[in-house]
Amino acid sequence: GGYVANSLAIMTDALHMLTDLSGIILTLLALWLSAKSPTKKFTFGFHRLEVLSAIISVLLVYILMAFLLYEAVQRTIHMDYEINGDIMLITAAVGVAVNLIMGFLLNQSGHLHSHSHSHPHSHVPQSNSPNTAHSSSHGHSSLAVRAAFVHALGDLVQSIGVLVAAYIIRFKPEYKIADPICTYVFSVLVVLTTVRILCDTGVIILEGVPRHLNVDRIKEDLMKIEDVYSIEDLNIWSLTAGKTTAIVHLQLVPGSSSKWEEVQSKARQLLLNTFGMYKCSVQLQSYKQEMSKTCASCQSSSA
C-alpha cells in the first residue's frame, strides 16, 4: 500500500511491523531449536542460531530504514513528489483496524489465561517443585501476553498517526510534508524497538551475565549452604535468551567430604529452581589449606 500510494510513512509503519514479525519468527525458531537434540559437534545444541537470526533481521531492518530516511530527506529538500491520498488513507485505515483487532485478541487472551490452568503441573524438567515451576511458567506467560498487548497499543498509536497524516494529505495536499515527518518519527521508534535486541544479543555473544541475575547474590546464597567453605570459581552465561548456564566450583569445609552429594544437590536446586538456570554444573573439592611459601630473598632479608 505504501509503495502504490508513494507514501514513506506507510512504508516506515510497515517496516516497524516487520520488526514485530521478526520477533515472532525468532520466538518460533527458539521453540523449534529447543526441541532439537545436541550433537557430537554442537554439544550445547543450536540455541544460538536464534541470536544470529536476530542480528541478521535487525541489520536488514536498518538497511531498509536507512533507505527510507534517505528518501525522506530528499523529499523534504526538493518537495518533488506526489502521494495518492486515497490509497494512503485506505491503507492506514486498514492498519488501524488490524491493530485494534490484535489488541482486542491479546487482551482477551491475557484475561482468559489468568483464569485458567488451576491444576498443578510442570513444564520445567530440571525443577523439583512442580507447583513452583507451574506458577512461574504461567506467570511468565501472562507477562508475555501483557507485554505483547502493550506493544500492540504502541503499534495502534503509530497507525493512528499514519491515518492522521493520510487524512491531512488526502484533503490538504499542500501539507504533504507530513509524510516524511512521519518517517522521521517512526524511524526513531524502530531504533528504540531494536536497540534492546542488539544489546541482549551482544551480551549473549560476549557470554555476559544476563541482566536479571546478580552474581554477588548468587555467591551469597551458595555460601549459605551448610558445609561450603568457599567458592573457587563461578561462571554464568546465556546460551540464548532465557536459557542461562552456570558452572560453579565449591570447596567444602574440613572433614565434610562425605556430605558432597547433599551439598551438590542443594547447590543445583538453588541454581535451577531459585535462579532459573537452564543447565548447571557443580564441582566440589575437599578443603586444602594453602601453606604460605617464603622466598629465599625474604628469608635472607629478615635474617
C-alpha atoms as a printed R data frame, in Angstrom:
    type eleno elety resid chain resno      x       y      z
1   ATOM     1    CA   GLY     A     1  0.000   0.000  0.000
2   ATOM     2    CA   GLY     A     2  2.801   2.405  0.814
3   ATOM     3    CA   TYR     A     3  4.570   1.672 -2.461
4   ATOM     4    CA   VAL     A     4  1.414   2.117 -4.551
5   ATOM     5    CA   ALA     A     5  0.494   5.325 -2.710
6   ATOM     6    CA   ASN     A     6  4.130   6.538 -2.859
7   ATOM     7    CA   SER     A     7  3.932   7.117  0.917
8   ATOM     8    CA   LEU     A     8  7.090   6.780  3.002
9   ATOM     9    CA   ALA     A     9  5.006   6.986  6.195
10  ATOM    10    CA   ILE     A    10  3.096   3.827  5.252
11  ATOM    11    CA   MET     A    11  6.318   2.038  4.291
12  ATOM    12    CA   THR     A    12  8.014   3.021  7.572
13  ATOM    13    CA   ASP     A    13  4.979   1.807  9.510
14  ATOM    14    CA   ALA     A    14  5.251  -1.455  7.577
15  ATOM    15    CA   LEU     A    15  8.944  -1.592  8.497
16  ATOM    16    CA   HIS     A    16  8.001  -1.351 12.163
17  ATOM    17    CA   MET     A    17  5.541  -4.204 11.618
18  ATOM    18    CA   LEU     A    18  8.412  -6.137 10.040
19  ATOM    19    CA   THR     A    19 10.364  -5.875 13.301
20  ATOM    20    CA   ASP     A    20  7.365  -7.381 15.127
21  ATOM    21    CA   LEU     A    21  7.179 -10.172 12.562
22  ATOM    22    CA   SER     A    22 10.894 -10.835 13.047
23  ATOM    23    CA   GLY     A    23 10.312 -11.138 16.794
24  ATOM    24    CA   ILE     A    24  7.541 -13.687 16.248
25  ATOM    25    CA   ILE     A    25  9.675 -15.696 13.807
26  ATOM    26    CA   LEU     A    26 12.584 -15.685 16.280
27  ATOM    27    CA   THR     A    27 10.280 -16.938 19.038
28  ATOM    28    CA   LEU     A    28  9.063 -19.788 16.823
29  ATOM    29    CA   LEU     A    29 12.671 -20.525 15.859
30  ATOM    30    CA   ALA     A    30 13.658 -20.684 19.536
31  ATOM    31    CA   LEU     A    31 10.806 -23.117 20.267
32  ATOM    32    CA   TRP     A    32 11.848 -25.305 17.334
33  ATOM    33    CA   LEU     A    33 15.534 -25.261 18.279
34  ATOM    34    CA   SER     A    34 14.774 -26.089 21.920
35  ATOM    35    CA   ALA     A    35 13.350 -29.409 20.737
36  ATOM    36    CA   LYS     A    36 16.489 -30.297 18.749
37  ATOM    37    CA   SER     A    37 18.916 -32.656 20.452
38  ATOM    38    CA   PRO     A    38 22.583 -31.672 20.815
39  ATOM    39    CA   THR     A    39 25.061 -33.373 18.512
40  ATOM    40    CA   LYS     A    40 28.659 -34.529 18.965
41  ATOM    41    CA   LYS     A    41 29.869 -31.355 17.288
42  ATOM    42    CA   PHE     A    42 27.345 -28.950 18.854
43  ATOM    43    CA   THR     A    43 27.100 -30.279 22.402
44  ATOM    44    CA   PHE     A    44 25.126 -27.244 23.622
45  ATOM    45    CA   GLY     A    45 22.578 -27.618 20.811
46  ATOM    46    CA   PHE     A    46 21.642 -24.956 18.254
47  ATOM    47    CA   HIS     A    47 20.184 -22.296 20.536
48  ATOM    48    CA   ARG     A    48 22.454 -19.503 19.318
49  ATOM    49    CA   LEU     A    49 21.080 -19.738 15.794
50  ATOM    50    CA   GLU     A    50 18.317 -17.607 17.275
51  ATOM    51    CA   VAL     A    51 20.895 -14.937 18.116
52  ATOM    52    CA   LEU     A    52 22.367 -14.990 14.606
53  ATOM    53    CA   SER     A    53 18.876 -14.710 13.128
54  ATOM    54    CA   ALA     A    54 18.121 -11.732 15.377
55  ATOM    55    CA   ILE     A    55 21.266  -9.880 14.270
56  ATOM    56    CA   ILE     A    56 20.567 -10.534 10.593
57  ATOM    57    CA   SER     A    57 16.944  -9.392 10.964
58  ATOM    58    CA   VAL     A    58 17.930  -6.158 12.708
59  ATOM    59    CA   LEU     A    59 20.605  -5.406 10.113
60  ATOM    60    CA   LEU     A    60 18.092  -5.863  7.293
61  ATOM    61    CA   VAL     A    61 15.638  -3.573  9.078
62  ATOM    62    CA   TYR     A    62 18.354  -0.915  9.487
63  ATOM    63    CA   ILE     A    63 19.255  -1.116  5.789
64  ATOM    64    CA   LEU     A    64 15.628  -0.594  4.788
65  ATOM    65    CA   MET     A    65 15.241   2.205  7.344
66  ATOM    66    CA   ALA     A    66 18.344   3.975  6.016
67  ATOM    67    CA   PHE     A    67 16.887   3.877  2.506
68  ATOM    68    CA   LEU     A    68 13.547   5.291  3.707
69  ATOM    69    CA   LEU     A    69 15.295   8.036  5.683
70  ATOM    70    CA   TYR     A    70 17.349   8.975  2.637
71  ATOM    71    CA   GLU     A    71 14.184   9.248  0.562
72  ATOM    72    CA   ALA     A    72 12.506  11.295  3.299
73  ATOM    73    CA   VAL     A    73 15.406  13.758  3.367
74  ATOM    74    CA   GLN     A    74 15.293  14.068 -0.433
75  ATOM    75    CA   ARG     A    75 11.559  14.722 -0.321
76  ATOM    76    CA   THR     A    76 11.955  17.292  2.431
77  ATOM    77    CA   ILE     A    77 14.601  19.177  0.433
78  ATOM    78    CA   HIS     A    78 13.123  19.030 -3.064
79  ATOM    79    CA   MET     A    79  9.367  18.522 -2.439
80  ATOM    80    CA   ASP     A    80  9.038  16.979 -5.925
81  ATOM    81    CA   TYR     A    81  6.742  14.055 -5.179
82  ATOM    82    CA   GLU     A    82  3.061  13.200 -5.298
83  ATOM    83    CA   ILE     A    83  1.129  10.957 -2.923
84  ATOM    84    CA   ASN     A    84 -2.088   9.120 -3.718
85  ATOM    85    CA   GLY     A    85 -4.157  10.277 -0.760
86  ATOM    86    CA   ASP     A    86 -6.990   7.798 -1.333
87  ATOM    87    CA   ILE     A    87 -4.792   4.690 -1.281
88  ATOM    88    CA   MET     A    88 -2.792   6.043  1.657
89  ATOM    89    CA   LEU     A    89 -5.977   6.733  3.605
90  ATOM    90    CA   ILE     A    90 -7.430   3.280  2.881
91  ATOM    91    CA   THR     A    91 -4.165   1.511  3.792
92  ATOM    92    CA   ALA     A    92 -3.799   3.492  7.021
93  ATOM    93    CA   ALA     A    93 -7.420   2.752  7.982
94  ATOM    94    CA   VAL     A    94 -6.874  -0.977  7.415
95  ATOM    95    CA   GLY     A    95 -3.715  -0.776  9.568
96  ATOM    96    CA   VAL     A    96 -5.642   0.830 12.421
97  ATOM    97    CA   ALA     A    97 -8.397  -1.803 12.150
98  ATOM    98    CA   VAL     A    98 -5.910  -4.683 12.227
99  ATOM    99    CA   ASN     A    99 -4.123  -3.225 15.280
100 ATOM   100    CA   LEU     A   100 -7.489  -2.812 17.050
101 ATOM   101    CA   ILE     A   101 -8.351  -6.467 16.373
102 ATOM   102    CA   MET     A   102 -4.893  -7.632 17.508
103 ATOM   103    CA   GLY     A   103 -5.102  -5.605 20.728
104 ATOM   104    CA   PHE     A   104 -8.577  -6.995 21.457
105 ATOM   105    CA   LEU     A   105 -7.442 -10.602 20.908
106 ATOM   106    CA   LEU     A   106 -4.355 -10.156 23.091
107 ATOM   107    CA   ASN     A   107 -6.432  -8.556 25.829
108 ATOM   108    CA   GLN     A   108 -8.899 -11.462 25.748
109 ATOM   109    CA   SER     A   109 -6.060 -13.998 25.694
110 ATOM   110    CA   GLY     A   110 -4.435 -12.454 28.770
111 ATOM   111    CA   HIS     A   111 -7.767 -12.332 30.587
112 ATOM   112    CA   LEU     A   112 -8.617 -15.972 29.831
113 ATOM   113    CA   HIS     A   113 -5.106 -17.143 30.680
114 ATOM   114    CA   SER     A   114 -5.221 -15.578 34.123
115 ATOM   115    CA   HIS     A   115 -8.381 -17.557 34.954
116 ATOM   116    CA   SER     A   116 -7.336 -20.948 33.561
117 ATOM   117    CA   HIS     A   117 -4.934 -23.817 34.335
118 ATOM   118    CA   SER     A   118 -5.676 -24.189 38.008
119 ATOM   119    CA   HIS     A   119 -4.313 -27.749 38.277
120 ATOM   120    CA   PRO     A   120 -0.643 -28.123 39.215
121 ATOM   121    CA   HIS     A   121  1.855 -29.429 36.696
122 ATOM   122    CA   SER     A   122  5.327 -28.577 35.481
123 ATOM   123    CA   HIS     A   123  6.920 -27.980 32.105
124 ATOM   124    CA   VAL     A   124 10.407 -27.491 33.559
125 ATOM   125    CA   PRO     A   125 12.344 -30.772 33.582
126 ATOM   126    CA   GLN     A   126 15.045 -29.539 35.962
127 ATOM   127    CA   SER     A   127 12.629 -28.453 38.632
128 ATOM   128    CA   ASN     A   128 11.978 -30.486 41.755
129 ATOM   129    CA   SER     A   129  8.986 -28.384 42.713
130 ATOM   130    CA   PRO     A   130  6.057 -28.790 40.302
131 ATOM   131    CA   ASN     A   131  3.867 -26.171 41.935
132 ATOM   132    CA   THR     A   132  6.611 -23.568 41.922
133 ATOM   133    CA   ALA     A   133  7.523 -24.288 38.327
134 ATOM   134    CA   HIS     A   134  3.852 -24.163 37.289
135 ATOM   135    CA   SER     A   135  3.180 -20.788 38.865
136 ATOM   136    CA   SER     A   136  6.435 -19.378 37.488
137 ATOM   137    CA   SER     A   137  5.736 -20.657 33.972
138 ATOM   138    CA   HIS     A   138  2.228 -19.260 33.911
139 ATOM   139    CA   GLY     A   139  3.417 -16.000 35.431
140 ATOM   140    CA   HIS     A   140  5.909 -15.577 32.608
141 ATOM   141    CA   SER     A   141  3.248 -16.477 30.017
142 ATOM   142    CA   SER     A   142  0.837 -13.941 31.444
143 ATOM   143    CA   LEU     A   143  3.545 -11.276 31.480
144 ATOM   144    CA   ALA     A   144  4.439 -12.106 27.874
145 ATOM   145    CA   VAL     A   145  0.806 -11.668 26.782
146 ATOM   146    CA   ARG     A   146  0.529  -8.381 28.684
147 ATOM   147    CA   ALA     A   147  3.789  -7.142 27.162
148 ATOM   148    CA   ALA     A   148  2.509  -8.049 23.685
149 ATOM   149    CA   PHE     A   149 -0.719  -6.177 24.446
150 ATOM   150    CA   VAL     A   150  1.184  -3.046 25.486
151 ATOM   151    CA   HIS     A   151  3.300  -3.322 22.333
152 ATOM   152    CA   ALA     A   152  0.126  -3.654 20.243
153 ATOM   153    CA   LEU     A   153 -1.152  -0.438 21.815
154 ATOM   154    CA   GLY     A   154  2.059   1.280 20.738
155 ATOM   155    CA   ASP     A   155  1.577  -0.019 17.200
156 ATOM   156    CA   LEU     A   156 -2.007   1.235 17.288
157 ATOM   157    CA   VAL     A   157 -0.851   4.738 18.237
158 ATOM   158    CA   GLN     A   158  1.629   4.676 15.349
159 ATOM   159    CA   SER     A   159 -1.059   3.500 12.914
160 ATOM   160    CA   ILE     A   160 -3.366   6.269 14.105
161 ATOM   161    CA   GLY     A   161 -0.547   8.739 13.433
162 ATOM   162    CA   VAL     A   162 -0.274   7.430  9.872
163 ATOM   163    CA   LEU     A   163 -4.052   7.689  9.500
164 ATOM   164    CA   VAL     A   164 -3.996  11.320 10.639
165 ATOM   165    CA   ALA     A   165 -1.188  12.088  8.181
166 ATOM   166    CA   ALA     A   166 -3.118  10.321  5.411
167 ATOM   167    CA   TYR     A   167 -6.242  12.334  6.240
168 ATOM   168    CA   ILE     A   168 -4.260  15.583  6.075
169 ATOM   169    CA   ILE     A   169 -2.599  14.673  2.779
170 ATOM   170    CA   ARG     A   170 -5.892  13.486  1.251
171 ATOM   171    CA   PHE     A   171 -7.776  16.686  1.947
172 ATOM   172    CA   LYS     A   172 -4.850  19.141  2.159
173 ATOM   173    CA   PRO     A   173 -2.303  18.005 -0.472
174 ATOM   174    CA   GLU     A   174 -0.195  21.120  0.141
175 ATOM   175    CA   TYR     A   175  0.709  19.655  3.573
176 ATOM   176    CA   LYS     A   176  2.311  16.534  2.061
177 ATOM   177    CA   ILE     A   177  5.410  17.282  4.187
178 ATOM   178    CA   ALA     A   178  3.560  15.303  6.879
179 ATOM   179    CA   ASP     A   179  4.610  12.115  5.077
180 ATOM   180    CA   PRO     A   180  8.415  12.459  5.522
181 ATOM   181    CA   ILE     A   181  7.869  13.853  9.040
182 ATOM   182    CA   CYS     A   182  6.099  10.614  9.969
183 ATOM   183    CA   THR     A   183  9.045   8.714  8.510
184 ATOM   184    CA   TYR     A   184 11.461  10.564 10.818
185 ATOM   185    CA   VAL     A   185  9.332   9.884 13.894
186 ATOM   186    CA   PHE     A   186  8.717   6.226 13.090
187 ATOM   187    CA   SER     A   187 12.389   5.625 12.307
188 ATOM   188    CA   VAL     A   188 13.191   6.676 15.865
189 ATOM   189    CA   LEU     A   189 10.571   4.192 17.105
190 ATOM   190    CA   VAL     A   190 12.150   1.419 15.030
191 ATOM   191    CA   VAL     A   191 15.567   2.168 16.539
192 ATOM   192    CA   LEU     A   192 14.129   2.169 20.075
193 ATOM   193    CA   THR     A   193 12.426  -1.154 19.338
194 ATOM   194    CA   THR     A   194 15.564  -2.858 18.039
195 ATOM   195    CA   VAL     A   195 18.323  -1.383 20.208
196 ATOM   196    CA   ARG     A   196 17.447  -3.648 23.133
197 ATOM   197    CA   ILE     A   197 17.590  -6.675 20.825
198 ATOM   198    CA   LEU     A   198 21.119  -5.670 19.824
199 ATOM   199    CA   CYS     A   199 22.145  -5.147 23.467
200 ATOM   200    CA   ASP     A   200 20.767  -8.541 24.521
201 ATOM   201    CA   THR     A   201 22.402 -10.365 21.606
202 ATOM   202    CA   GLY     A   202 25.680  -8.587 22.353
203 ATOM   203    CA   VAL     A   203 25.612  -9.830 25.948
204 ATOM   204    CA   ILE     A   204 24.904 -13.379 24.749
205 ATOM   205    CA   ILE     A   205 27.709 -13.367 22.168
206 ATOM   206    CA   LEU     A   206 30.180 -11.975 24.729
207 ATOM   207    CA   GLU     A   207 28.949 -14.587 27.236
208 ATOM   208    CA   GLY     A   208 27.946 -11.957 29.759
209 ATOM   209    CA   VAL     A   209 25.710 -12.429 32.782
210 ATOM   210    CA   PRO     A   210 22.004 -11.842 31.983
211 ATOM   211    CA   ARG     A   211 20.671  -8.557 33.308
212 ATOM   212    CA   HIS     A   212 18.164 -10.209 35.656
213 ATOM   213    CA   LEU     A   213 20.840 -12.092 37.626
214 ATOM   214    CA   ASN     A   214 23.108 -10.731 40.374
215 ATOM   215    CA   VAL     A   215 26.364 -12.671 40.712
216 ATOM   216    CA   ASP     A   216 27.028 -11.377 44.244
217 ATOM   217    CA   ARG     A   217 23.574 -12.512 45.357
218 ATOM   218    CA   ILE     A   218 24.144 -15.974 43.880
219 ATOM   219    CA   LYS     A   219 27.503 -16.251 45.676
220 ATOM   220    CA   GLU     A   220 25.932 -15.193 48.975
221 ATOM   221    CA   ASP     A   221 23.214 -17.834 48.681
222 ATOM   222    CA   LEU     A   222 25.744 -20.534 47.741
223 ATOM   223    CA   MET     A   223 27.870 -19.638 50.770
224 ATOM   224    CA   LYS     A   224 24.800 -20.102 52.991
225 ATOM   225    CA   ILE     A   225 24.703 -23.797 52.093
226 ATOM   226    CA   GLU     A   226 25.910 -25.900 55.000
227 ATOM   227    CA   ASP     A   227 29.456 -27.306 54.679
228 ATOM   228    CA   VAL     A   228 30.505 -24.884 51.915
229 ATOM   229    CA   TYR     A   229 33.826 -23.266 52.808
230 ATOM   230    CA   SER     A   230 34.463 -21.099 49.743
231 ATOM   231    CA   ILE     A   231 33.567 -20.515 46.104
232 ATOM   232    CA   GLU     A   232 36.628 -21.116 43.984
233 ATOM   233    CA   ASP     A   233 35.002 -20.151 40.685
234 ATOM   234    CA   LEU     A   234 31.594 -19.149 39.306
235 ATOM   235    CA   ASN     A   235 30.798 -18.692 35.610
236 ATOM   236    CA   ILE     A   236 27.359 -17.648 34.353
237 ATOM   237    CA   TRP     A   237 26.377 -17.012 30.744
238 ATOM   238    CA   SER     A   238 23.435 -17.380 28.346
239 ATOM   239    CA   LEU     A   239 23.152 -19.974 25.606
240 ATOM   240    CA   THR     A   240 20.372 -17.801 24.200
241 ATOM   241    CA   ALA     A   241 17.612 -15.567 25.556
242 ATOM   242    CA   GLY     A   242 16.023 -17.196 28.611
243 ATOM   243    CA   LYS     A   243 18.461 -20.129 28.779
244 ATOM   244    CA   THR     A   244 21.178 -19.404 31.338
245 ATOM   245    CA   THR     A   245 24.018 -21.798 32.130
246 ATOM   246    CA   ALA     A   246 26.258 -21.868 35.206
247 ATOM   247    CA   ILE     A   247 29.430 -23.669 36.294
248 ATOM   248    CA   VAL     A   248 30.409 -23.350 39.959
249 ATOM   249    CA   HIS     A   249 33.434 -24.764 41.804
250 ATOM   250    CA   LEU     A   250 32.898 -25.106 45.550
251 ATOM   251    CA   GLN     A   251 35.323 -26.002 48.327
252 ATOM   252    CA   LEU     A   252 33.979 -27.973 51.287
253 ATOM   253    CA   VAL     A   253 34.828 -27.279 54.936
254 ATOM   254    CA   PRO     A   254 37.408 -29.605 56.537
255 ATOM   255    CA   GLY     A   255 36.057 -33.060 57.371
256 ATOM   256    CA   SER     A   256 32.809 -32.775 55.392
257 ATOM   257    CA   SER     A   257 33.850 -34.517 52.191
258 ATOM   258    CA   SER     A   258 31.409 -37.352 52.946
259 ATOM   259    CA   LYS     A   259 28.489 -34.904 52.534
260 ATOM   260    CA   TRP     A   260 29.387 -33.884 48.984
261 ATOM   261    CA   GLU     A   261 26.227 -35.381 47.443
262 ATOM   262    CA   GLU     A   262 23.980 -33.363 49.774
263 ATOM   263    CA   VAL     A   263 25.915 -30.152 49.114
264 ATOM   264    CA   GLN     A   264 25.834 -30.733 45.369
265 ATOM   265    CA   SER     A   265 22.084 -31.385 45.428
266 ATOM   266    CA   LYS     A   266 21.394 -28.175 47.387
267 ATOM   267    CA   ALA     A   267 23.602 -26.116 45.073
268 ATOM   268    CA   ARG     A   268 21.886 -27.492 41.960
269 ATOM   269    CA   GLN     A   269 18.457 -26.895 43.454
270 ATOM   270    CA   LEU     A   270 19.427 -23.309 44.256
271 ATOM   271    CA   LEU     A   271 20.728 -22.603 40.743
272 ATOM   272    CA   LEU     A   272 17.967 -24.410 38.844
273 ATOM   273    CA   ASN     A   273 14.895 -23.545 40.912
274 ATOM   274    CA   THR     A   274 15.694 -20.293 42.698
275 ATOM   275    CA   PHE     A   275 17.674 -18.559 39.958
276 ATOM   276    CA   GLY     A   276 16.067 -20.336 36.985
277 ATOM   277    CA   MET     A   277 19.178 -21.756 35.338
278 ATOM   278    CA   TYR     A   278 18.644 -23.840 32.211
279 ATOM   279    CA   LYS     A   279 21.700 -26.001 32.943
280 ATOM   280    CA   CYS     A   280 24.295 -26.030 35.701
281 ATOM   281    CA   SER     A   281 27.412 -27.952 36.696
282 ATOM   282    CA   VAL     A   282 28.534 -28.089 40.341
283 ATOM   283    CA   GLN     A   283 32.138 -29.144 41.021
284 ATOM   284    CA   LEU     A   284 33.277 -29.937 44.569
285 ATOM   285    CA   GLN     A   285 36.623 -30.443 46.231
286 ATOM   286    CA   SER     A   286 37.807 -31.007 49.784
287 ATOM   287    CA   TYR     A   287 39.309 -28.169 51.778
288 ATOM   288    CA   LYS     A   288 43.006 -27.685 51.155
289 ATOM   289    CA   GLN     A   289 44.843 -25.205 53.313
290 ATOM   290    CA   GLU     A   290 47.314 -23.121 51.349
291 ATOM   291    CA   MET     A   291 50.704 -23.052 53.024
292 ATOM   292    CA   SER     A   292 52.473 -19.725 52.775
293 ATOM   293    CA   LYS     A   293 55.764 -20.051 50.956
294 ATOM   294    CA   THR     A   294 58.505 -17.586 51.843
295 ATOM   295    CA   CYS     A   295 61.018 -16.915 49.130
296 ATOM   296    CA   ALA     A   296 64.735 -17.140 49.819
297 ATOM   297    CA   SER     A   297 65.301 -13.400 49.389
298 ATOM   298    CA   CYS     A   298 62.643 -12.632 52.041
299 ATOM   299    CA   GLN     A   299 64.272 -15.090 54.457
300 ATOM   300    CA   SER     A   300 67.710 -13.567 53.927
301 ATOM   301    CA   SER     A   301 66.387 -10.042 54.374
302 ATOM   302    CA   SER     A   302 64.571 -10.960 57.586
303 ATOM   303    CA   ALA     A   303 67.750 -12.601 58.942
